[in-house]
Coordinates of C-alpha atoms and ligand atoms in Angstrom, one line a residue:
M26 CA 0.0 0.0 0.0
M27 CA 1.4 3.4 -1.0
V28 CA 0.9 6.5 1.0
I29 CA 0.8 9.7 -1.1
A30 CA 0.6 13.2 0.3
A31 CA 1.2 15.4 -2.8
P32 CA -1.8 16.0 -5.1
G33 CA 0.5 16.1 -8.1
E34 CA 2.0 12.7 -7.3
M35 CA -1.5 11.3 -6.8
T36 CA -2.6 12.5 -10.2
R37 CA 0.6 11.1 -11.8
Y38 CA -0.2 7.7 -10.2
S39 CA -3.8 7.8 -11.4
S40 CA -2.9 8.8 -14.9
A41 CA -0.5 5.9 -15.2
A42 CA -3.1 3.5 -13.8
L43 CA -5.7 4.8 -16.3
H44 CA -3.1 4.3 -19.1
R45 CA -2.7 0.7 -18.0
G46 CA -6.6 0.3 -18.3
E47 CA -7.2 0.0 -14.6
R48 CA -10.6 0.9 -13.0
I49 CA -10.1 3.4 -10.2
G50 CA -12.3 3.6 -7.1
L51 CA -12.1 6.3 -4.5
V52 CA -13.4 6.3 -0.9
P53 CA -13.1 9.8 0.6
T54 CA -12.9 9.9 4.5
M55 CA -11.7 12.1 7.3
G56 CA -9.9 9.1 8.9
Y57 CA -10.3 7.6 12.4
L58 CA -11.8 4.7 10.6
H59 CA -14.4 2.2 11.8
E60 CA -16.3 -0.7 10.3
G61 CA -18.6 1.7 8.5
H62 CA -15.7 3.1 6.5
L63 CA -14.3 -0.4 5.9
T64 CA -17.7 -1.5 4.4
L65 CA -17.3 1.3 1.9
M66 CA -13.7 0.2 1.2
R67 CA -14.8 -3.4 0.6
E68 CA -17.6 -2.2 -1.8
G69 CA -15.0 -0.1 -3.7
R70 CA -12.5 -3.1 -3.7
R71 CA -15.2 -5.4 -5.2
R72 CA -15.9 -2.9 -8.1
C73 CA -12.3 -1.7 -9.0
S74 CA -8.8 -2.8 -9.8
V75 CA -7.2 0.1 -8.1
L76 CA -8.7 1.4 -4.8
V77 CA -7.7 4.8 -3.4
A78 CA -8.8 5.8 0.1
S79 CA -8.4 9.5 1.0
I80 CA -7.9 10.7 4.6
F81 CA -8.3 14.4 4.9
V82 CA -9.9 16.3 7.7
N83 CA -11.2 19.1 5.4
P84 CA -11.0 22.5 7.1
T85 CA -13.5 24.2 4.8
Q86 CA -16.4 22.0 5.9
F87 CA -16.0 23.0 9.6
G88 CA -17.6 26.1 10.9
P89 CA -16.1 28.4 13.6
G90 CA -16.5 26.8 17.0
E91 CA -16.8 23.3 15.5
D92 CA -14.5 20.4 16.3
L93 CA -11.8 20.8 13.5
A94 CA -9.0 21.1 16.0
H95 CA -10.1 18.1 18.1
Y96 CA -11.3 15.8 15.4
P97 CA -10.0 12.3 16.3
R98 CA -7.0 11.1 14.4
N99 CA -4.9 8.0 14.3
F100 CA -3.1 7.7 11.0
E101 CA -1.1 4.6 11.9
R102 CA -4.1 2.6 12.9
D103 CA -6.1 3.8 9.9
C104 CA -3.2 2.6 7.6
A105 CA -3.2 -0.8 9.3
M106 CA -7.0 -1.2 8.7
L107 CA -6.7 -0.1 5.1
R108 CA -3.8 -2.4 4.4
A109 CA -6.0 -5.3 5.5
V110 CA -8.9 -4.5 3.0
P111 CA -6.6 -4.2 1.0
V112 CA -6.4 -0.6 -0.3
D113 CA -3.8 0.2 -2.9
V114 CA -3.2 3.9 -2.2
V115 CA -3.9 6.2 0.8
F116 CA -4.1 9.8 -0.3
A117 CA -3.5 11.9 2.7
P118 CA -2.6 15.5 1.8
E119 CA -1.9 18.4 4.2
P120 CA -4.5 21.2 4.1
A121 CA -1.9 23.6 2.6
A122 CA -1.4 21.2 -0.3
M123 CA -5.2 21.2 -1.0
Y124 CA -5.9 24.9 -0.5
A125 CA -3.7 27.7 -1.9
P126 CA -3.9 30.8 0.2
D127 CA -5.4 32.7 -2.7
A128 CA -8.0 30.1 -3.7
Q129 CA -11.3 31.6 -4.6
T130 CA -13.5 28.9 -6.2
W131 CA -16.3 27.1 -4.5
V132 CA -18.7 24.4 -5.6
D133 CA -22.2 24.9 -4.2
A134 CA -24.9 22.2 -4.9
G135 CA -27.7 24.7 -4.2
E136 CA -31.2 24.0 -2.8
I137 CA -30.5 20.4 -1.7
T138 CA -27.9 21.7 0.8
R139 CA -30.1 24.4 2.4
G140 CA -32.2 22.4 4.8
L141 CA -31.5 19.8 7.4
C142 CA -27.7 20.0 8.4
G143 CA -27.2 22.8 5.9
A144 CA -29.5 25.1 7.9
H145 CA -27.5 24.4 11.1
R146 CA -24.0 24.3 9.6
P147 CA -23.7 27.3 7.3
G148 CA -21.0 26.7 4.6
H149 CA -20.6 23.0 5.5
F150 CA -21.8 21.5 2.3
R151 CA -20.0 24.1 0.2
G152 CA -16.8 22.8 1.9
V153 CA -17.8 19.2 1.2
T154 CA -18.7 19.6 -2.5
T155 CA -15.6 21.7 -3.1
V156 CA -13.2 19.2 -1.6
V157 CA -14.9 16.2 -3.3
A158 CA -14.7 18.0 -6.6
K159 CA -11.0 18.6 -6.0
L160 CA -10.5 14.9 -5.0
F161 CA -12.3 13.8 -8.2
N162 CA -10.0 16.0 -10.3
I163 CA -6.8 14.8 -8.4
V164 CA -7.6 11.0 -8.2
K165 CA -9.7 10.7 -11.5
P166 CA -11.8 7.8 -10.2
H167 CA -14.3 5.9 -12.3
L168 CA -16.4 5.5 -9.2
A169 CA -16.6 6.9 -5.6
V170 CA -18.3 5.3 -2.6
F171 CA -20.3 7.3 0.0
G172 CA -22.2 6.2 3.0
E173 CA -25.9 6.9 3.5
K174 CA -25.0 7.8 7.1
D175 CA -24.4 11.3 5.6
F176 CA -27.5 11.2 3.5
Q177 CA -27.7 14.9 2.6
Q178 CA -24.0 14.8 1.7
L179 CA -24.7 11.9 -0.6
R180 CA -27.5 13.8 -2.3
A181 CA -25.4 17.0 -2.6
I182 CA -22.6 15.0 -4.3
Q183 CA -25.0 13.3 -6.7
R184 CA -26.4 16.7 -7.5
M185 CA -22.9 18.1 -8.2
V186 CA -21.9 15.1 -10.3
H187 CA -25.1 15.5 -12.4
D188 CA -25.0 19.3 -12.7
L189 CA -21.3 19.6 -13.5
N190 CA -21.0 16.5 -15.7
F191 CA -18.4 14.7 -13.6
D192 CA -17.8 11.3 -15.2
V193 CA -17.8 9.5 -11.8
E194 CA -20.3 6.8 -10.7
I195 CA -21.5 7.5 -7.2
V196 CA -22.0 4.3 -5.2
P197 CA -24.1 4.6 -2.0
V198 CA -23.7 2.2 0.9
P199 CA -26.3 1.7 3.7
I200 CA -25.6 2.8 7.3
V201 CA -23.5 0.4 9.3
R202 CA -24.6 0.2 12.9
E203 CA -23.3 -1.2 16.2
K204 CA -25.2 -4.3 17.5
D205 CA -27.4 -2.1 19.7
G206 CA -28.4 0.2 16.8
L207 CA -26.0 3.1 17.2
A208 CA -24.8 4.3 13.8
M209 CA -21.0 4.0 13.6
S210 CA -19.3 7.4 13.6
S211 CA -15.8 8.6 14.3
R212 CA -17.4 11.1 16.6
N213 CA -18.7 8.3 18.8
A214 CA -15.2 8.3 20.3
Y215 CA -16.1 11.6 22.1
L216 CA -18.9 9.9 24.1
S217 CA -18.6 9.0 27.8
S218 CA -20.3 5.7 28.7
A219 CA -23.4 7.5 30.0
E220 CA -23.5 9.5 26.8
R221 CA -23.1 6.3 24.8
E222 CA -26.3 5.1 26.4
D223 CA -28.2 8.3 25.6
A224 CA -27.0 8.2 22.0
L225 CA -29.1 5.2 21.5
A226 CA -32.1 7.6 21.5
L227 CA -31.4 8.4 17.8
S228 CA -31.7 4.9 16.5
L229 CA -34.6 4.1 18.9
A230 CA -36.4 7.2 17.5
L231 CA -35.9 6.1 14.0
R232 CA -37.3 2.7 14.8
A233 CA -40.4 4.3 16.4
A234 CA -40.9 6.4 13.3
Q235 CA -40.6 3.4 11.1
E236 CA -43.2 1.6 13.1
E237 CA -45.5 4.6 13.0
H238 CA -45.1 4.7 9.2
R239 CA -45.6 1.0 8.8
T240 CA -48.8 0.9 11.0
G241 CA -50.6 3.7 9.0
A242 CA -49.3 7.2 9.8
R243 CA -51.6 9.6 7.9
C244 CA -48.9 12.3 7.4
A245 CA -45.2 13.0 7.8
E246 CA -45.9 15.0 11.0
E247 CA -47.1 11.9 12.8
I248 CA -43.9 10.1 11.9
V249 CA -41.8 13.1 13.2
L250 CA -43.8 13.2 16.4
A251 CA -43.2 9.5 17.0
A252 CA -39.4 10.1 16.7
T253 CA -39.3 13.3 18.8
G254 CA -41.4 11.6 21.5
V255 CA -38.7 8.9 22.0
I256 CA -35.8 11.4 22.1
A257 CA -37.7 13.6 24.6
R258 CA -37.6 10.7 27.1
H259 CA -33.7 10.9 27.0
K260 CA -32.8 13.9 29.1
G261 CA -29.2 13.9 28.0
V262 CA -30.1 14.4 24.3
A263 CA -30.9 17.9 22.8
I264 CA -32.6 17.8 19.5
E265 CA -31.2 20.0 16.7
Y266 CA -33.7 18.8 14.2
V267 CA -36.0 15.8 13.5
E268 CA -37.4 16.2 10.0
A269 CA -39.2 14.2 7.3
V270 CA -38.4 15.2 3.8
D271 CA -38.6 13.7 0.3
A272 CA -35.8 11.1 0.1
E273 CA -34.9 12.1 -3.5
T274 CA -35.2 16.0 -3.4
L275 CA -34.9 16.5 0.4
A276 CA -37.9 18.9 0.0
P277 CA -40.1 19.4 3.1
H278 CA -43.7 18.3 3.3
P279 CA -43.1 14.9 1.7
S280 CA -45.9 12.8 0.3
L281 CA -46.3 9.4 1.9
D282 CA -46.6 7.8 -1.6
R283 CA -42.9 8.3 -2.1
P284 CA -39.8 7.3 -0.1
I285 CA -39.3 9.6 2.8
L286 CA -36.1 10.5 4.6
L287 CA -36.4 10.8 8.3
A288 CA -33.3 12.6 9.5
I289 CA -32.2 13.4 13.0
A290 CA -29.4 15.6 14.3
A291 CA -29.0 15.9 18.1
R292 CA -26.4 16.8 20.7
V293 CA -25.4 14.3 23.3
G294 CA -23.3 16.3 25.8
K295 CA -21.1 18.3 23.5
T296 CA -21.1 15.7 20.7
R297 CA -23.3 16.3 17.6
L298 CA -24.6 13.1 16.2
I299 CA -26.7 12.4 13.0
D300 CA -28.8 9.4 11.9
N301 CA -31.5 8.7 9.4
A302 CA -33.7 6.1 7.8
V303 CA -35.5 5.9 4.5
L304 CA -39.1 4.9 4.8
E305 CA -40.5 3.3 1.7
P306 CA -44.2 3.8 0.8
Q307 CA -46.6 1.4 2.4
P308 CA -48.9 -0.1 -0.3
C309 CA -51.9 -0.1 2.1
A310 CA -51.4 3.6 3.0
R311 CA -52.2 4.7 -0.5
P312 CA -55.6 6.4 -1.1
E313 CA -58.3 4.2 -2.5
G314 CA -58.6 4.2 -6.3
E315 CA -54.8 4.5 -6.9
G316 CA -52.8 1.5 -8.0
H317 CA -50.1 -0.1 -6.0
P318 CA -46.7 1.6 -6.5
D319 CA -44.7 0.0 -9.2
A320 CA -41.8 -1.7 -7.5
T321 CA -39.7 -1.4 -10.6
N322 CA -40.0 2.4 -10.5
R323 CA -38.9 2.6 -6.9
R324 CA -35.3 3.6 -6.4
R325 CA -33.6 2.1 -3.4
V326 CA -31.9 4.9 -1.5
Ligands
AMP420 P1 -16.3 10.6 7.4 O1 -14.9 10.0 7.6 O2 -17.1 10.6 8.6 O3 -16.2 11.8 6.6 O4 -17.0 9.5 6.5 C1 -16.4 9.0 5.3 C2 -17.5 8.2 4.5 O5 -17.9 7.1 5.3 C3 -18.7 9.0 4.2 O6 -19.2 8.7 2.9 C4 -19.7 8.6 5.3 O7 -21.1 8.7 4.9 C5 -19.3 7.1 5.4 N1 -19.7 6.6 6.7 C6 -19.4 7.1 8.0 N2 -20.0 6.3 8.9 C7 -20.7 5.4 8.3 C8 -21.6 4.4 8.7 N3 -21.8 4.1 10.0 N4 -22.2 3.6 7.8 C9 -22.0 3.8 6.4 N5 -21.1 4.8 6.0 C10 -20.5 5.6 6.9

């Protein structure tokens, strides 16, 4: 496994690989890897002949007062985990190599980034789409793998790829959870054992919402209420938002005839956690007179 820090060297490596006819896959991460990241790596490995993992704690996606300075890091352990996948190249640039002091250009995926986390983290998604566009240009992948854990990020990147004609296939991977339901996250490392218990409120809330949806909720508000009710019982958890939106467009006031994204952001102590679930339409919930949804037209998200 090679470790490359210089963007120019990464591009030369990729150009040579493309020349040999290799199929390049990229898995962008901020490091401090866990089983969720490794699931993305294995998906990339299965689909490509050359697999590149990037580790870059991207400063432009952190706001003032966020955890950029304290973000957990363990490069040696990450490399050992990536070697076992196996990954071919770890691209781990320094911030100064990615952003020139006089850089001016941003990529903004528009409306899809305005709600949910975008409303609470101004500038966050602009930082994400800008760095991912740069990674695509540097690594030149055929495909890139992203987790549904960061569902709005996935949609923003799909939007960017479509709007800017990036010739990169975006491969989504479902959320990987601990046995008790907690979505894996590098930020779980911040949690004390009491906070770790409280953090279960998010996945329990999603389960309650799924049950409400399955058993005949009449509108998205009822689904949101089922989720907020569960979180309210956990005193150590402060809701930032619990929202139901259209899973494709992320627009508010979703119709129950279409897949719905139920997304949660909450603070457990000082740690900000996110989780989500996609609720597929229930055939029996459709109004009388309408046909059953055509399964072949349903996109799995
Ligand atoms: P991060 O290092 O947190 O920026 O995440 C890098 C990639 O891993 C992103 O595409 C995330 O959505 C994905 N990811 C992180 N945690 C999980 C998880 N629990 N399940 C699936 N994908 C994940």
